[in-house]
């Protein structure tokens, strides 16, 4: 992306694409077994038709409109039509609960919504009485929704050259400082906040990111991260700029999607890479013993050689000799299963260096960076061929980063949001007077300018799938139970959320009496099947209003004595999460390996992990 390409807004980006590219299969989507394909001409006609309808429906520049859909071509048709209408896009995650969706739509004041189809309509229909929403458009014919995108497109006139010139002139009246979108955070500190991003914010971030990656080497992308996620959205804008065709799908369907679309590049969260690596390991585990041992040795050698190379060191002779054999006997199978993928763009959560090294050793390129919704989203990115394992790269051009006295990462530049929508107090809280934004993350910068993330200030878990989970609301919900005295949430960097639960002894004892349970100790009582079943029922009931990814999937019991530990608990009764993770690391690990709960021994018993048997 060159500074003189004329792209100052996302509207400029749309017309830049039309001026430079023509594809028969620009966008593709496997919908109920049928492959839907959009050419450049069909795509642009649909954008112009929807724009015309929106402007004729009484909406005015600056009005907010929700886009509520899974990843599909119509998502970008809606996005660009809204932007060209100078309306504000409010993306809605498919995974949010109805109450969360209601809050988002109510707070943003959306006057219209563009939805995928029946599943979204069933949720939205129940909320219409409390929302001032005048227009609903479905991306496909949907019972109960009178207006659909196919009908709008079919009834639109042909857009001849004079009409397109007029649309271009009107659309390019948008300025870089104009509000383009309001992206709601996942409520990691309680109530979700609406991040206001301007056209200039996103374009500046896109320009900086594209300067770090190779161009003209990818021709087909697969979009599986949710498009309401700013990373996937900005990545897709990059595809449009670089002339990369886009296929859409669900990350759970990767095995079926890859042979259909054969992408060169894909945006992922670390969990996707973990699952691919786990699948390879599972296949190796099925080999006969001697073949299994050989495959393991070859992978180990290839990873060790790659680690040495990236660290500027010489690999051992054995690793140099064995590593090439891995590319003959092991890794070709991985490449065949991934159908020609070359590039993984990883973000949304911490990527385990061992996972990254595995893919790099196998011959894939992994582009890793760091950012947040408030920064459009990229702050730092490892430059292609100059990556440093374990770091998240150097700041993009034009982006400033400094480390505060307490180790917090601060950033300043054109990528930083306008502020939080209708929340001046929260905006003031995260901004310094001179424009520096507090990220809430802890980090360090080395002598070469590479940033390494060392921790988090906020009470947030980031799962390995990139989802953010706020600890406080979930813990407070669980503590409404008569049987839960305190719940401590864990799961940062893991597949799902789990909890260490301090039970109410008296109330649990009443359960024992009711069921006629005989037990010799309180620990034994906690693991009695009726008690375990009770806690599972409590968790299911108390988490009903949370999204599926936020819900506790496994739990174990922590004794009350732990709450008297002055290292773990502050004088104001706040739990130090880093201490919790360190002190109870072994039992947390066990909790993720077995479904049945366990009881963490009392502090005087917890001498070492090996002294406790489950």
PDB file of C-alpha atoms in Angstrom, residues 146-380:
ATOM      1  CA  UNK A 146     -40.163  -8.076   4.029  1.00  0.00           C
ATOM      2  CA  UNK A 147     -36.908  -6.660   2.645  1.00  0.00           C
ATOM      3  CA  UNK A 148     -34.064  -8.802   1.348  1.00  0.00           C
ATOM      4  CA  UNK A 149     -30.788  -8.053  -0.375  1.00  0.00           C
ATOM      5  CA  UNK A 150     -31.583 -10.300  -3.386  1.00  0.00           C
ATOM      6  CA  UNK A 151     -34.808  -8.365  -3.943  1.00  0.00           C
ATOM      7  CA  UNK A 152     -33.054  -5.008  -3.576  1.00  0.00           C
ATOM      8  CA  UNK A 153     -30.410  -6.060  -6.093  1.00  0.00           C
ATOM      9  CA  UNK A 154     -32.973  -7.448  -8.542  1.00  0.00           C
ATOM     10  CA  UNK A 155     -35.072  -4.281  -8.458  1.00  0.00           C
ATOM     11  CA  UNK A 156     -32.128  -1.868  -8.751  1.00  0.00           C
ATOM     12  CA  UNK A 157     -31.472  -0.202 -12.107  1.00  0.00           C
ATOM     13  CA  UNK A 158     -28.324  -0.766 -14.084  1.00  0.00           C
ATOM     14  CA  UNK A 159     -25.632   1.580 -12.838  1.00  0.00           C
ATOM     15  CA  UNK A 160     -24.144   3.106 -15.951  1.00  0.00           C
ATOM     16  CA  UNK A 161     -20.919   5.068 -16.060  1.00  0.00           C
ATOM     17  CA  UNK A 162     -22.470   8.476 -15.195  1.00  0.00           C
ATOM     18  CA  UNK A 163     -24.295   6.899 -12.237  1.00  0.00           C
ATOM     19  CA  UNK A 164     -21.095   5.323 -10.941  1.00  0.00           C
ATOM     20  CA  UNK A 165     -19.246   8.647 -11.297  1.00  0.00           C
ATOM     21  CA  UNK A 166     -21.970  10.335  -9.244  1.00  0.00           C
ATOM     22  CA  UNK A 167     -21.809   7.639  -6.550  1.00  0.00           C
ATOM     23  CA  UNK A 168     -18.037   7.946  -6.462  1.00  0.00           C
ATOM     24  CA  UNK A 169     -18.147  11.725  -6.038  1.00  0.00           C
ATOM     25  CA  UNK A 170     -20.745  11.549  -3.258  1.00  0.00           C
ATOM     26  CA  UNK A 171     -18.973   8.700  -1.443  1.00  0.00           C
ATOM     27  CA  UNK A 172     -15.531  10.272  -1.607  1.00  0.00           C
ATOM     28  CA  UNK A 173     -16.853  13.328   0.206  1.00  0.00           C
ATOM     29  CA  UNK A 174     -16.145  11.289   3.345  1.00  0.00           C
ATOM     30  CA  UNK A 175     -13.165  12.602   5.318  1.00  0.00           C
ATOM     31  CA  UNK A 176     -10.485  10.562   7.135  1.00  0.00           C
ATOM     32  CA  UNK A 177     -11.693  11.896  10.494  1.00  0.00           C
ATOM     33  CA  UNK A 178     -15.298  10.769   9.847  1.00  0.00           C
ATOM     34  CA  UNK A 179     -16.606   8.003  12.089  1.00  0.00           C
ATOM     35  CA  UNK A 180     -16.686   4.731  10.124  1.00  0.00           C
ATOM     36  CA  UNK A 181     -17.649   2.142  12.710  1.00  0.00           C
ATOM     37  CA  UNK A 182     -18.450   1.524  16.364  1.00  0.00           C
ATOM     38  CA  UNK A 183     -16.995  -1.786  17.507  1.00  0.00           C
ATOM     39  CA  UNK A 184     -18.110  -2.982  20.904  1.00  0.00           C
ATOM     40  CA  UNK A 185     -15.595  -4.593  23.203  1.00  0.00           C
ATOM     41  CA  UNK A 186     -16.567  -7.884  24.807  1.00  0.00           C
ATOM     42  CA  UNK A 187     -17.294  -6.258  28.161  1.00  0.00           C
ATOM     43  CA  UNK A 188     -13.991  -7.324  29.652  1.00  0.00           C
ATOM     44  CA  UNK A 189     -14.266  -4.773  32.437  1.00  0.00           C
ATOM     45  CA  UNK A 190     -18.015  -5.108  32.872  1.00  0.00           C
ATOM     46  CA  UNK A 191     -20.257  -3.201  30.479  1.00  0.00           C
ATOM     47  CA  UNK A 192     -19.211  -3.366  26.791  1.00  0.00           C
ATOM     48  CA  UNK A 193     -17.799  -0.131  25.413  1.00  0.00           C
ATOM     49  CA  UNK A 194     -18.301   1.144  21.891  1.00  0.00           C
ATOM     50  CA  UNK A 195     -14.920   1.853  20.286  1.00  0.00           C
ATOM     51  CA  UNK A 196     -15.238   4.650  17.712  1.00  0.00           C
ATOM     52  CA  UNK A 197     -12.902   4.132  14.767  1.00  0.00           C
ATOM     53  CA  UNK A 198     -12.614   6.637  11.970  1.00  0.00           C
ATOM     54  CA  UNK A 199     -11.873   5.979   8.314  1.00  0.00           C
ATOM     55  CA  UNK A 200      -8.409   7.429   8.935  1.00  0.00           C
ATOM     56  CA  UNK A 201      -7.772   5.154  11.928  1.00  0.00           C
ATOM     57  CA  UNK A 202      -8.355   1.992   9.932  1.00  0.00           C
ATOM     58  CA  UNK A 203      -6.608   3.166   6.753  1.00  0.00           C
ATOM     59  CA  UNK A 204      -3.509   4.265   8.692  1.00  0.00           C
ATOM     60  CA  UNK A 205      -3.343   0.904  10.455  1.00  0.00           C
ATOM     61  CA  UNK A 206      -3.921  -0.967   7.210  1.00  0.00           C
ATOM     62  CA  UNK A 207      -1.175   0.995   5.477  1.00  0.00           C
ATOM     63  CA  UNK A 208       1.312   0.261   8.280  1.00  0.00           C
ATOM     64  CA  UNK A 209       0.457  -3.429   8.324  1.00  0.00           C
ATOM     65  CA  UNK A 210       0.734  -3.926   4.568  1.00  0.00           C
ATOM     66  CA  UNK A 211       4.192  -2.351   4.631  1.00  0.00           C
ATOM     67  CA  UNK A 212       5.363  -5.281   6.811  1.00  0.00           C
ATOM     68  CA  UNK A 213       4.136  -8.187   4.691  1.00  0.00           C
ATOM     69  CA  UNK A 214       5.021  -9.554   1.251  1.00  0.00           C
ATOM     70  CA  UNK A 215       2.767  -8.423  -1.590  1.00  0.00           C
ATOM     71  CA  UNK A 216       1.569 -10.228  -4.711  1.00  0.00           C
ATOM     72  CA  UNK A 217       2.373 -13.643  -3.214  1.00  0.00           C
ATOM     73  CA  UNK A 218      -1.152 -14.549  -2.035  1.00  0.00           C
ATOM     74  CA  UNK A 219      -4.115 -14.752  -4.384  1.00  0.00           C
ATOM     75  CA  UNK A 220      -6.820 -16.491  -2.346  1.00  0.00           C
ATOM     76  CA  UNK A 221      -7.737 -15.845   1.297  1.00  0.00           C
ATOM     77  CA  UNK A 222     -10.046 -17.720   3.634  1.00  0.00           C
ATOM     78  CA  UNK A 223     -11.951 -15.585   6.148  1.00  0.00           C
ATOM     79  CA  UNK A 224     -12.992 -17.609   9.197  1.00  0.00           C
ATOM     80  CA  UNK A 225     -12.378 -15.269  12.133  1.00  0.00           C
ATOM     81  CA  UNK A 226     -15.592 -13.336  12.882  1.00  0.00           C
ATOM     82  CA  UNK A 227     -15.723 -10.154  10.783  1.00  0.00           C
ATOM     83  CA  UNK A 228     -16.931  -8.084  13.777  1.00  0.00           C
ATOM     84  CA  UNK A 229     -13.412  -8.760  15.130  1.00  0.00           C
ATOM     85  CA  UNK A 230     -11.331  -5.770  14.014  1.00  0.00           C
ATOM     86  CA  UNK A 231      -8.356  -7.967  13.107  1.00  0.00           C
ATOM     87  CA  UNK A 232     -10.291  -9.978  10.524  1.00  0.00           C
ATOM     88  CA  UNK A 233     -12.047  -6.893   9.219  1.00  0.00           C
ATOM     89  CA  UNK A 234      -8.843  -4.914   8.698  1.00  0.00           C
ATOM     90  CA  UNK A 235      -7.177  -7.985   7.226  1.00  0.00           C
ATOM     91  CA  UNK A 236     -10.037  -8.241   4.714  1.00  0.00           C
ATOM     92  CA  UNK A 237      -9.618  -4.597   3.730  1.00  0.00           C
ATOM     93  CA  UNK A 238      -6.012  -5.523   2.991  1.00  0.00           C
ATOM     94  CA  UNK A 239      -7.210  -8.299   0.697  1.00  0.00           C
ATOM     95  CA  UNK A 240      -9.368  -5.840  -1.234  1.00  0.00           C
ATOM     96  CA  UNK A 241      -6.423  -3.453  -1.604  1.00  0.00           C
ATOM     97  CA  UNK A 242      -3.994  -6.143  -2.734  1.00  0.00           C
ATOM     98  CA  UNK A 243      -6.360  -7.947  -5.088  1.00  0.00           C
ATOM     99  CA  UNK A 244      -6.696 -11.116  -3.017  1.00  0.00           C
ATOM    100  CA  UNK A 245      -9.952 -13.022  -3.542  1.00  0.00           C
ATOM    101  CA  UNK A 246     -11.853 -13.993  -0.387  1.00  0.00           C
ATOM    102  CA  UNK A 247     -13.692 -17.175   0.588  1.00  0.00           C
ATOM    103  CA  UNK A 248     -15.784 -17.233   3.757  1.00  0.00           C
ATOM    104  CA  UNK A 249     -16.587 -19.897   6.309  1.00  0.00           C
ATOM    105  CA  UNK A 250     -16.618 -21.125   9.880  1.00  0.00           C
ATOM    106  CA  UNK A 251     -13.352 -22.104  11.620  1.00  0.00           C
ATOM    107  CA  UNK A 252     -14.956 -25.392  12.725  1.00  0.00           C
ATOM    108  CA  UNK A 253     -15.338 -26.357   9.057  1.00  0.00           C
ATOM    109  CA  UNK A 254     -11.705 -25.855   8.030  1.00  0.00           C
ATOM    110  CA  UNK A 255     -11.255 -29.470   6.990  1.00  0.00           C
ATOM    111  CA  UNK A 256     -14.091 -29.130   4.457  1.00  0.00           C
ATOM    112  CA  UNK A 257     -13.309 -25.538   3.390  1.00  0.00           C
ATOM    113  CA  UNK A 258      -9.633 -25.941   2.535  1.00  0.00           C
ATOM    114  CA  UNK A 259     -10.011 -28.315  -0.434  1.00  0.00           C
ATOM    115  CA  UNK A 260     -12.903 -26.231  -1.821  1.00  0.00           C
ATOM    116  CA  UNK A 261     -11.163 -22.850  -1.738  1.00  0.00           C
ATOM    117  CA  UNK A 262      -7.432 -23.757  -1.519  1.00  0.00           C
ATOM    118  CA  UNK A 263      -6.405 -20.480   0.162  1.00  0.00           C
ATOM    119  CA  UNK A 264      -2.894 -19.075   0.306  1.00  0.00           C
ATOM    120  CA  UNK A 265      -3.522 -17.010   3.434  1.00  0.00           C
ATOM    121  CA  UNK A 266      -5.771 -17.147   6.473  1.00  0.00           C
ATOM    122  CA  UNK A 267      -6.223 -15.080   9.617  1.00  0.00           C
ATOM    123  CA  UNK A 268      -6.264 -17.243  12.738  1.00  0.00           C
ATOM    124  CA  UNK A 269      -6.317 -17.147  16.494  1.00  0.00           C
ATOM    125  CA  UNK A 270      -3.688 -19.342  18.198  1.00  0.00           C
ATOM    126  CA  UNK A 271      -6.267 -22.030  18.989  1.00  0.00           C
ATOM    127  CA  UNK A 272      -6.651 -22.841  15.288  1.00  0.00           C
ATOM    128  CA  UNK A 273      -2.902 -23.413  14.981  1.00  0.00           C
ATOM    129  CA  UNK A 274      -2.956 -25.493  18.154  1.00  0.00           C
ATOM    130  CA  UNK A 275      -5.698 -27.718  16.720  1.00  0.00           C
ATOM    131  CA  UNK A 276      -3.794 -28.301  13.492  1.00  0.00           C
ATOM    132  CA  UNK A 277      -0.664 -29.218  15.452  1.00  0.00           C
ATOM    133  CA  UNK A 278      -2.712 -31.507  17.719  1.00  0.00           C
ATOM    134  CA  UNK A 279      -4.165 -33.252  14.659  1.00  0.00           C
ATOM    135  CA  UNK A 280      -0.659 -33.908  13.333  1.00  0.00           C
ATOM    136  CA  UNK A 281       0.447 -35.250  16.700  1.00  0.00           C
ATOM    137  CA  UNK A 282      -2.633 -37.486  16.872  1.00  0.00           C
ATOM    138  CA  UNK A 283      -1.794 -38.986  13.477  1.00  0.00           C
ATOM    139  CA  UNK A 284       1.797 -39.602  14.539  1.00  0.00           C
ATOM    140  CA  UNK A 285       0.567 -41.280  17.730  1.00  0.00           C
ATOM    141  CA  UNK A 286      -1.283 -43.856  15.612  1.00  0.00           C
ATOM    142  CA  UNK A 287       1.877 -44.996  13.851  1.00  0.00           C
ATOM    143  CA  UNK A 288       3.641 -48.193  14.838  1.00  0.00           C
ATOM    144  CA  UNK A 289       6.238 -47.542  17.580  1.00  0.00           C
ATOM    145  CA  UNK A 290       9.371 -47.307  15.444  1.00  0.00           C
ATOM    146  CA  UNK A 291       7.745 -45.021  12.855  1.00  0.00           C
ATOM    147  CA  UNK A 292       6.312 -42.887  15.656  1.00  0.00           C
ATOM    148  CA  UNK A 293       9.759 -42.503  17.203  1.00  0.00           C
ATOM    149  CA  UNK A 294      11.340 -41.557  13.869  1.00  0.00           C
ATOM    150  CA  UNK A 295       8.672 -38.946  13.069  1.00  0.00           C
ATOM    151  CA  UNK A 296       9.049 -37.435  16.531  1.00  0.00           C
ATOM    152  CA  UNK A 297      12.827 -37.198  16.183  1.00  0.00           C
ATOM    153  CA  UNK A 298      12.606 -35.569  12.753  1.00  0.00           C
ATOM    154  CA  UNK A 299      10.100 -32.941  13.896  1.00  0.00           C
ATOM    155  CA  UNK A 300      12.211 -32.246  16.976  1.00  0.00           C
ATOM    156  CA  UNK A 301      15.293 -31.728  14.800  1.00  0.00           C
ATOM    157  CA  UNK A 302      13.479 -29.434  12.357  1.00  0.00           C
ATOM    158  CA  UNK A 303      12.083 -27.299  15.175  1.00  0.00           C
ATOM    159  CA  UNK A 304      15.458 -27.098  16.904  1.00  0.00           C
ATOM    160  CA  UNK A 305      17.170 -26.036  13.673  1.00  0.00           C
ATOM    161  CA  UNK A 306      14.554 -23.347  13.035  1.00  0.00           C
ATOM    162  CA  UNK A 307      14.877 -22.078  16.632  1.00  0.00           C
ATOM    163  CA  UNK A 308      18.643 -21.791  16.222  1.00  0.00           C
ATOM    164  CA  UNK A 309      18.361 -20.047  12.838  1.00  0.00           C
ATOM    165  CA  UNK A 310      15.882 -17.455  14.121  1.00  0.00           C
ATOM    166  CA  UNK A 311      18.029 -16.881  17.166  1.00  0.00           C
ATOM    167  CA  UNK A 312      21.109 -16.218  15.034  1.00  0.00           C
ATOM    168  CA  UNK A 313      22.850 -19.347  16.284  1.00  0.00           C
ATOM    169  CA  UNK A 314      24.280 -22.437  14.624  1.00  0.00           C
ATOM    170  CA  UNK A 315      22.178 -25.593  14.856  1.00  0.00           C
ATOM    171  CA  UNK A 316      23.841 -28.798  16.040  1.00  0.00           C
ATOM    172  CA  UNK A 317      25.163 -31.212  13.437  1.00  0.00           C
ATOM    173  CA  UNK A 318      22.511 -33.837  14.184  1.00  0.00           C
ATOM    174  CA  UNK A 319      19.722 -31.277  13.803  1.00  0.00           C
ATOM    175  CA  UNK A 320      21.180 -30.019  10.520  1.00  0.00           C
ATOM    176  CA  UNK A 321      21.338 -33.588   9.199  1.00  0.00           C
ATOM    177  CA  UNK A 322      17.912 -34.759  10.375  1.00  0.00           C
ATOM    178  CA  UNK A 323      15.852 -31.619   9.688  1.00  0.00           C
ATOM    179  CA  UNK A 324      15.831 -32.024   5.860  1.00  0.00           C
ATOM    180  CA  UNK A 325      14.415 -35.532   6.286  1.00  0.00           C
ATOM    181  CA  UNK A 326      11.406 -34.036   8.086  1.00  0.00           C
ATOM    182  CA  UNK A 327      10.636 -32.078   4.908  1.00  0.00           C
ATOM    183  CA  UNK A 328      10.688 -35.329   2.938  1.00  0.00           C
ATOM    184  CA  UNK A 329       8.952 -37.751   5.287  1.00  0.00           C
ATOM    185  CA  UNK A 330       6.710 -35.723   7.636  1.00  0.00           C
ATOM    186  CA  UNK A 331       5.874 -32.151   6.651  1.00  0.00           C
ATOM    187  CA  UNK A 332       4.633 -32.835   3.083  1.00  0.00           C
ATOM    188  CA  UNK A 333       1.638 -34.590   4.655  1.00  0.00           C
ATOM    189  CA  UNK A 334       0.885 -31.449   6.671  1.00  0.00           C
ATOM    190  CA  UNK A 335       1.028 -29.297   3.543  1.00  0.00           C
ATOM    191  CA  UNK A 336      -1.258 -31.677   1.663  1.00  0.00           C
ATOM    192  CA  UNK A 337      -3.817 -31.537   4.449  1.00  0.00           C
ATOM    193  CA  UNK A 338      -3.739 -27.727   4.392  1.00  0.00           C
ATOM    194  CA  UNK A 339      -4.180 -27.618   0.613  1.00  0.00           C
ATOM    195  CA  UNK A 340      -1.525 -25.082  -0.287  1.00  0.00           C
ATOM    196  CA  UNK A 341      -1.789 -22.648   2.612  1.00  0.00           C
ATOM    197  CA  UNK A 342       1.327 -20.497   2.909  1.00  0.00           C
ATOM    198  CA  UNK A 343       0.599 -17.721   5.390  1.00  0.00           C
ATOM    199  CA  UNK A 344      -1.024 -17.630   8.815  1.00  0.00           C
ATOM    200  CA  UNK A 345      -1.763 -14.200  10.283  1.00  0.00           C
ATOM    201  CA  UNK A 346      -2.106 -14.833  14.014  1.00  0.00           C
ATOM    202  CA  UNK A 347      -3.659 -12.434  16.485  1.00  0.00           C
ATOM    203  CA  UNK A 348      -6.276 -12.022  19.185  1.00  0.00           C
ATOM    204  CA  UNK A 349      -4.300 -13.892  21.848  1.00  0.00           C
ATOM    205  CA  UNK A 350      -0.811 -14.975  22.865  1.00  0.00           C
ATOM    206  CA  UNK A 351       0.778 -17.460  20.491  1.00  0.00           C
ATOM    207  CA  UNK A 352       2.877 -20.133  22.144  1.00  0.00           C
ATOM    208  CA  UNK A 353       6.396 -19.873  20.621  1.00  0.00           C
ATOM    209  CA  UNK A 354       6.557 -23.683  20.408  1.00  0.00           C
ATOM    210  CA  UNK A 355       3.456 -23.705  18.198  1.00  0.00           C
ATOM    211  CA  UNK A 356       4.861 -20.932  16.012  1.00  0.00           C
ATOM    212  CA  UNK A 357       8.192 -22.758  15.667  1.00  0.00           C
ATOM    213  CA  UNK A 358       6.433 -25.954  14.614  1.00  0.00           C
ATOM    214  CA  UNK A 359       4.735 -24.214  11.699  1.00  0.00           C
ATOM    215  CA  UNK A 360       7.821 -22.282  10.715  1.00  0.00           C
ATOM    216  CA  UNK A 361       9.865 -25.483  10.803  1.00  0.00           C
ATOM    217  CA  UNK A 362       7.247 -27.093   8.552  1.00  0.00           C
ATOM    218  CA  UNK A 363       7.717 -24.342   5.983  1.00  0.00           C
ATOM    219  CA  UNK A 364       4.799 -22.028   6.730  1.00  0.00           C
ATOM    220  CA  UNK A 365       5.012 -18.283   7.338  1.00  0.00           C
ATOM    221  CA  UNK A 366       3.417 -17.078  10.568  1.00  0.00           C
ATOM    222  CA  UNK A 367       2.848 -13.336  10.855  1.00  0.00           C
ATOM    223  CA  UNK A 368       2.265 -12.330  14.458  1.00  0.00           C
ATOM    224  CA  UNK A 369       1.523  -8.929  15.944  1.00  0.00           C
ATOM    225  CA  UNK A 370      -0.138  -7.185  18.846  1.00  0.00           C
ATOM    226  CA  UNK A 371      -2.962  -4.739  19.194  1.00  0.00           C
ATOM    227  CA  UNK A 372      -6.453  -4.096  20.493  1.00  0.00           C
ATOM    228  CA  UNK A 373      -9.815  -2.929  19.219  1.00  0.00           C
ATOM    229  CA  UNK A 374      -9.002   0.623  20.317  1.00  0.00           C
ATOM    230  CA  UNK A 375      -6.008   0.727  17.942  1.00  0.00           C
ATOM    231  CA  UNK A 376      -7.699  -0.409  14.711  1.00  0.00           C
ATOM    232  CA  UNK A 377      -6.258  -2.980  15.793  1.00  0.00           C
ATOM    233  CA  UNK A 378      -2.512  -3.409  15.079  1.00  0.00           C
ATOM    234  CA  UNK A 379       0.149  -1.682  17.190  1.00  0.00           C
ATOM    235  CA  UNK A 380       3.169  -3.874  16.461  1.00  0.00           C
TER     236      UNK A 380
END
